[in-house]
Coordinates of C-alpha atoms and ligand atoms in Angstrom, one line a residue:
I1 CA 51.1 86.0 84.2
G2 CA 53.1 84.0 86.8
P3 CA 55.3 85.5 89.6
R4 CA 58.3 87.5 88.4
P5 CA 61.5 85.5 88.0
R6 CA 63.9 86.0 90.9
I7 CA 67.4 86.6 89.8
L8 CA 70.8 87.2 91.3
V9 CA 73.3 89.2 89.2
T10 CA 76.9 88.6 90.4
R11 CA 78.5 91.7 88.8
R12 CA 77.3 95.3 88.0
L13 CA 76.0 95.6 84.5
P14 CA 75.4 98.7 82.4
A15 CA 72.8 100.9 84.1
T16 CA 70.2 100.5 81.3
I17 CA 70.4 96.8 81.6
E18 CA 70.1 96.8 85.4
A19 CA 67.1 99.1 85.1
R20 CA 65.4 96.9 82.6
M21 CA 66.1 93.8 84.6
A22 CA 64.6 95.5 87.7
T23 CA 61.3 96.1 85.7
L24 CA 61.1 92.5 84.5
F25 CA 62.5 90.5 87.4
E26 CA 62.9 90.4 91.2
T27 CA 66.5 91.5 90.8
D28 CA 69.4 91.3 93.3
V29 CA 72.7 92.8 92.1
N30 CA 76.0 92.3 93.8
E31 CA 76.9 96.0 94.1
A32 CA 80.5 95.4 95.4
D33 CA 83.1 95.7 92.7
V34 CA 84.5 92.3 93.6
P35 CA 83.2 88.8 92.7
L36 CA 81.1 86.9 95.2
T37 CA 82.6 84.0 97.1
G38 CA 81.1 80.5 96.8
D39 CA 79.4 81.0 100.2
D40 CA 78.0 84.4 99.1
L41 CA 76.6 82.8 95.9
V42 CA 74.9 80.0 97.8
E43 CA 73.4 82.5 100.3
G44 CA 72.5 85.0 97.7
L45 CA 70.7 82.4 95.6
A46 CA 68.3 81.4 98.4
E47 CA 64.8 81.6 96.8
K48 CA 66.2 82.6 93.4
D49 CA 65.3 81.1 90.0
V50 CA 68.2 82.4 88.0
L51 CA 71.9 83.0 88.5
V52 CA 73.3 85.7 86.1
S53 CA 77.0 84.8 86.2
S54 CA 80.2 86.2 84.8
I55 CA 83.6 84.8 84.0
T56 CA 84.8 85.8 87.5
D57 CA 82.3 83.3 89.2
R58 CA 83.7 79.9 89.6
I59 CA 80.7 77.5 89.3
D60 CA 82.2 74.1 89.7
A61 CA 80.6 70.8 90.6
E62 CA 81.0 71.4 94.3
L63 CA 79.2 74.7 94.2
I64 CA 76.5 73.3 91.9
A65 CA 75.8 70.6 94.5
R66 CA 75.3 73.3 97.1
L67 CA 72.9 75.5 95.1
P68 CA 69.4 76.0 96.5
K69 CA 66.9 73.8 94.6
A70 CA 64.9 76.7 93.2
V71 CA 67.8 77.8 91.0
R72 CA 67.1 76.4 87.5
L73 CA 69.0 78.6 85.1
I74 CA 72.6 79.8 84.9
A75 CA 72.5 82.7 82.5
Q76 CA 76.2 83.6 81.8
F77 CA 76.9 87.2 80.9
G78 CA 79.6 86.4 78.4
N79 CA 80.6 84.1 75.5
G80 CA 83.2 81.9 77.2
V81 CA 81.8 79.5 79.9
D82 CA 85.0 78.0 81.1
N83 CA 84.1 79.1 84.6
I84 CA 81.1 76.8 84.7
D85 CA 81.2 73.0 85.0
I86 CA 78.6 72.6 82.2
E87 CA 78.3 68.8 82.6
A88 CA 77.7 69.0 86.3
A89 CA 75.2 71.8 85.8
W90 CA 73.1 69.8 83.3
A91 CA 73.4 66.7 85.4
A92 CA 72.0 68.7 88.3
G93 CA 69.0 69.7 86.2
L94 CA 70.2 73.2 85.5
T95 CA 70.1 74.9 82.1
V96 CA 73.0 77.1 81.0
T97 CA 73.0 79.9 78.5
N98 CA 75.5 82.4 77.2
T99 CA 75.7 85.6 75.0
P100 CA 77.5 84.7 71.8
S101 CA 77.5 86.8 68.6
V102 CA 77.0 90.2 70.1
L103 CA 80.7 90.6 71.0
T104 CA 82.1 89.0 67.9
E105 CA 83.0 92.1 65.9
D106 CA 84.4 94.1 68.9
T107 CA 86.6 91.2 70.0
A108 CA 87.8 90.8 66.4
D109 CA 88.6 94.6 66.3
M110 CA 90.7 94.2 69.4
A111 CA 92.6 91.2 68.0
M112 CA 93.4 93.3 64.9
A113 CA 94.4 96.3 67.0
L114 CA 96.8 94.2 68.9
M115 CA 98.1 92.5 65.7
L116 CA 98.9 96.0 64.4
A117 CA 100.2 97.5 67.6
L118 CA 103.0 95.0 68.3
P119 CA 104.8 95.0 65.0
R120 CA 104.2 98.7 64.4
R121 CA 105.4 99.6 67.9
L122 CA 102.3 101.6 68.6
I123 CA 102.6 101.7 72.4
E124 CA 106.3 102.4 72.3
G125 CA 105.8 105.2 69.8
S126 CA 103.3 106.9 72.1
Q127 CA 105.5 106.4 75.1
V128 CA 108.5 108.0 73.4
L129 CA 106.6 111.3 73.3
A130 CA 104.8 111.0 76.6
R131 CA 108.0 110.0 78.5
G132 CA 110.0 112.7 76.9
G133 CA 107.5 115.3 78.0
G134 CA 106.6 116.2 74.4
Y135 CA 110.3 116.1 73.2
W136 CA 112.1 113.3 71.5
A137 CA 115.3 112.9 69.4
G138 CA 113.3 113.5 66.2
W139 CA 112.7 111.6 63.1
S140 CA 115.4 109.7 61.4
P141 CA 115.2 107.2 58.5
T142 CA 116.0 104.3 60.8
S143 CA 114.0 105.3 63.9
M144 CA 111.0 103.2 65.1
L145 CA 111.3 100.6 62.4
G146 CA 108.8 97.8 62.7
M147 CA 107.6 94.9 60.7
R148 CA 105.2 95.2 57.7
L149 CA 102.0 93.3 58.2
R150 CA 101.0 93.1 54.5
G151 CA 102.1 90.0 52.8
K152 CA 102.6 88.0 56.1
A153 CA 100.9 84.8 56.9
L154 CA 98.3 84.8 59.8
G155 CA 97.5 81.5 61.5
I156 CA 94.1 81.5 63.2
V157 CA 93.5 78.9 65.9
G158 CA 89.8 78.3 66.1
M159 CA 87.8 79.4 63.1
G160 CA 84.5 80.1 64.7
R161 CA 82.6 83.4 64.8
I162 CA 85.4 85.4 66.2
G163 CA 88.2 83.7 64.2
T164 CA 86.3 84.3 61.0
A165 CA 85.7 88.0 61.8
V166 CA 89.4 88.3 62.5
A167 CA 90.2 86.6 59.1
Q168 CA 87.9 89.1 57.3
R169 CA 89.8 92.1 58.8
A170 CA 93.2 90.6 58.3
K171 CA 92.5 89.9 54.7
A172 CA 91.8 93.6 54.2
F173 CA 95.2 94.3 55.6
G174 CA 96.8 92.0 53.0
L175 CA 97.6 89.1 55.3
S176 CA 97.2 85.6 53.9
I177 CA 94.8 83.5 56.0
H178 CA 95.6 80.1 57.4
Y179 CA 93.6 78.3 60.1
F180 CA 93.4 75.3 62.3
S181 CA 90.0 74.3 63.7
R182 CA 88.2 71.3 65.1
S183 CA 86.5 70.9 61.7
R184 CA 87.2 72.3 58.3
R185 CA 84.9 75.2 57.3
S186 CA 82.8 75.1 54.2
A187 CA 84.1 76.5 50.8
Q188 CA 81.6 79.3 51.3
V189 CA 83.6 80.5 54.3
E190 CA 87.1 79.6 53.0
E191 CA 86.9 81.0 49.4
P192 CA 86.1 84.7 50.1
L193 CA 89.0 84.7 52.6
G194 CA 91.3 82.7 50.4
A195 CA 91.8 80.7 53.6
T196 CA 94.0 77.6 53.9
Y197 CA 92.9 74.9 56.3
W198 CA 95.7 73.1 58.2
P199 CA 94.6 69.7 59.6
S200 CA 97.8 69.8 61.8
L201 CA 98.3 72.7 64.2
D202 CA 102.0 71.8 64.5
A203 CA 102.5 72.2 60.8
M204 CA 100.6 75.5 60.7
L205 CA 102.6 76.9 63.6
E206 CA 105.8 76.2 61.6
A207 CA 104.5 78.1 58.6
V208 CA 102.9 81.3 59.8
D209 CA 104.3 84.7 60.9
I210 CA 101.5 85.5 63.3
V211 CA 99.4 83.2 65.5
S212 CA 96.0 84.4 66.8
L213 CA 94.0 82.4 69.3
H214 CA 90.2 82.2 69.0
T215 CA 89.3 78.9 70.5
P216 CA 87.3 78.4 73.7
L217 CA 89.0 77.1 76.8
T218 CA 88.0 73.4 77.4
R219 CA 89.8 70.4 78.8
E220 CA 91.0 69.7 75.3
T221 CA 92.3 73.2 74.5
Q222 CA 94.0 73.8 77.9
R223 CA 97.8 74.5 77.1
L224 CA 97.0 73.9 73.5
L225 CA 100.1 76.0 72.9
S226 CA 102.4 73.8 74.9
A227 CA 106.1 74.5 75.3
E228 CA 106.7 72.1 72.5
R229 CA 104.3 73.8 70.2
L230 CA 105.6 77.3 71.0
A231 CA 109.0 76.1 70.1
R232 CA 107.6 75.2 66.6
M233 CA 106.5 78.8 65.9
K234 CA 108.7 80.5 63.3
A235 CA 111.6 82.5 64.5
G236 CA 110.6 86.2 64.5
S237 CA 106.9 85.4 64.6
F238 CA 104.5 86.7 67.3
L239 CA 101.3 85.6 69.1
V240 CA 98.0 87.4 69.7
N241 CA 95.6 86.1 72.5
V242 CA 92.2 87.6 73.1
S243 CA 90.8 84.3 74.3
R244 CA 92.0 82.7 77.5
P245 CA 95.4 82.6 79.2
E246 CA 95.2 78.9 79.9
L247 CA 95.4 78.1 76.2
I248 CA 99.1 78.9 76.5
D249 CA 102.1 77.6 78.5
E250 CA 102.8 81.1 79.6
P251 CA 106.3 80.5 81.2
A252 CA 107.4 78.8 78.0
L253 CA 106.1 81.8 75.9
V254 CA 108.0 84.2 78.2
G255 CA 111.1 82.1 77.6
Q256 CA 110.7 82.1 73.9
I257 CA 110.4 85.9 73.9
E258 CA 113.2 86.5 76.3
S259 CA 115.5 84.4 74.2
G260 CA 114.7 86.6 71.2
R261 CA 113.4 83.6 69.2
L262 CA 109.8 85.0 69.1
M263 CA 109.3 88.7 68.3
G264 CA 106.8 89.0 71.1
A265 CA 103.2 88.7 72.1
A266 CA 100.1 90.9 72.3
L267 CA 98.0 89.6 75.1
D268 CA 94.5 90.7 76.2
V269 CA 94.5 87.8 78.7
F270 CA 97.3 86.5 80.9
E271 CA 97.7 84.3 84.0
Y272 CA 96.9 86.3 87.1
R273 CA 97.8 85.1 90.6
D274 CA 98.3 88.0 93.0
G275 CA 99.6 89.9 89.9
V276 CA 101.0 89.0 86.6
N277 CA 104.3 87.1 86.0
P278 CA 107.0 89.8 86.6
R279 CA 109.0 88.4 83.7
L280 CA 106.0 89.2 81.4
L281 CA 105.8 92.7 82.8
A282 CA 109.5 93.2 82.2
L283 CA 108.9 92.2 78.6
A284 CA 106.0 94.6 78.4
D285 CA 108.3 97.3 79.8
A286 CA 110.8 96.5 77.1
N287 CA 108.0 96.7 74.4
R288 CA 108.4 93.1 73.4
V289 CA 104.9 92.3 74.8
I290 CA 101.7 94.3 74.8
M291 CA 99.3 93.6 77.6
T292 CA 95.7 94.9 77.8
A293 CA 93.3 94.3 80.6
H294 CA 90.9 91.6 79.3
M295 CA 89.0 94.3 77.3
A296 CA 88.5 92.8 73.9
S297 CA 84.7 92.9 74.2
A298 CA 84.6 95.9 76.4
T299 CA 82.6 98.3 74.4
L300 CA 79.4 99.8 75.9
E301 CA 77.5 98.6 72.9
A302 CA 78.6 95.0 73.4
R303 CA 78.0 95.0 77.1
V304 CA 74.4 96.4 76.6
E305 CA 73.7 93.7 73.9
M306 CA 75.2 91.0 76.1
G307 CA 72.8 92.2 78.8
E308 CA 69.9 92.1 76.4
A309 CA 70.8 88.6 75.4
V310 CA 70.8 87.6 79.1
I311 CA 67.3 89.0 79.4
V312 CA 66.0 87.2 76.4
N313 CA 67.6 83.9 77.7
I314 CA 65.9 84.3 81.1
R315 CA 62.5 85.3 79.7
T316 CA 62.2 82.5 77.2
F317 CA 63.4 80.0 79.7
M318 CA 61.1 81.2 82.4
D319 CA 58.2 81.2 79.9
G320 CA 58.9 77.5 79.4
H321 CA 60.5 77.7 76.0
Q322 CA 64.0 76.9 74.8
P323 CA 66.3 79.9 75.3
P324 CA 68.1 81.0 72.1
H325 CA 71.7 80.6 73.5
L326 CA 71.8 77.2 75.2
V327 CA 75.3 75.9 76.2
L328 CA 75.1 72.1 76.0
P329 CA 77.5 69.6 77.6
E330 CA 79.1 68.4 74.5
G331 CA 82.3 68.9 72.5
G332 CA 84.4 68.6 75.6
A333 CA 82.9 71.7 77.3
G334 CA 83.5 71.5 81.0
I335 CA 85.3 73.3 83.7
V336 CA 89.0 73.6 83.5
R337 CA 90.8 73.3 86.8
R338 CA 92.8 76.4 87.2
A339 CA 96.1 75.7 88.8
Ligands
8YV1 C1 83.9 89.3 79.0 C2 84.8 87.3 77.6 O1 84.8 90.3 79.4 O2 82.7 86.7 76.8 C3 83.8 86.3 77.1 O3 84.1 85.1 77.0 O4 85.9 86.9 77.9 C4 84.4 88.7 77.7 O5 83.5 89.1 76.8 C5 83.6 88.3 80.1 O6 83.6 87.0 79.8 C6 82.3 88.7 80.7 O7 81.8 87.6 81.6

């Protein structure tokens, strides 16, 4: 048995995971409830073997060049790795892992919850009572009318694990399934879903009533929903995003909703620079937009399983084997420069 791996964990993890890490590794955890700065990271990684990172750590080429030489593994606590320059990491001899699969179902549940909440006016309906202190004008045949989901067409952008899990749920709600993906899925995936593959994203956007984003953020997918593409979405349709805000031209989305052309958007992720776009907040206030706080995978169960996956990745790697969840520098993966 060699020396215990020395790890730096950049964010607090569930207590059971931190406790298990402490028994297995020489563990340092950033106990502050804010991300570490680049300098903190470099300093905190002195004589460490492993960086346990999260989406809030910006690990770009410049930081990678400054990392102490003992660091050999970046074990991301999360599925998306757009905060890491994967190519620069591998070029510097680092291995990168992530925690896919364990958050698939919970993330798909949240996409479905948002997909129901917007057209059925769920938040607004709750606020009517809460804001009225328990009183409201009462039921009428025309109060709180929304849009029926059953029978509508859902366009999924990115038919990977999460996109497929969303399609399964949506099918049960009576939606027809359409998808655009880098590559067409097999008949085994398509047939049970009755899914229609669209080789052109533009064409799919023109045809569906709801668009839901399930593609990772890469250089290729940044602003995939450009102003021009958002303008192609059907009048009265709406957008769901539980992936990354940078997939969308957000000001253009806001414009499309303000003008009344789009019904709205249900966003678990949004641009955040000293706060959110006030126009987006105003739309949320007017119940045209629903915003939740990047919580699509935020169940205790998923967080614990993500922690367990991080532990397995670290142990296999430090034992000299290939970790189960390698993130390779292919398929355009690489850091996206946030404006
Ligand atoms: C996490 C996520 O909240 O895994 C992802 O890609 O966006 C979420 O599950 C976050 O990334 C944890 O680092």
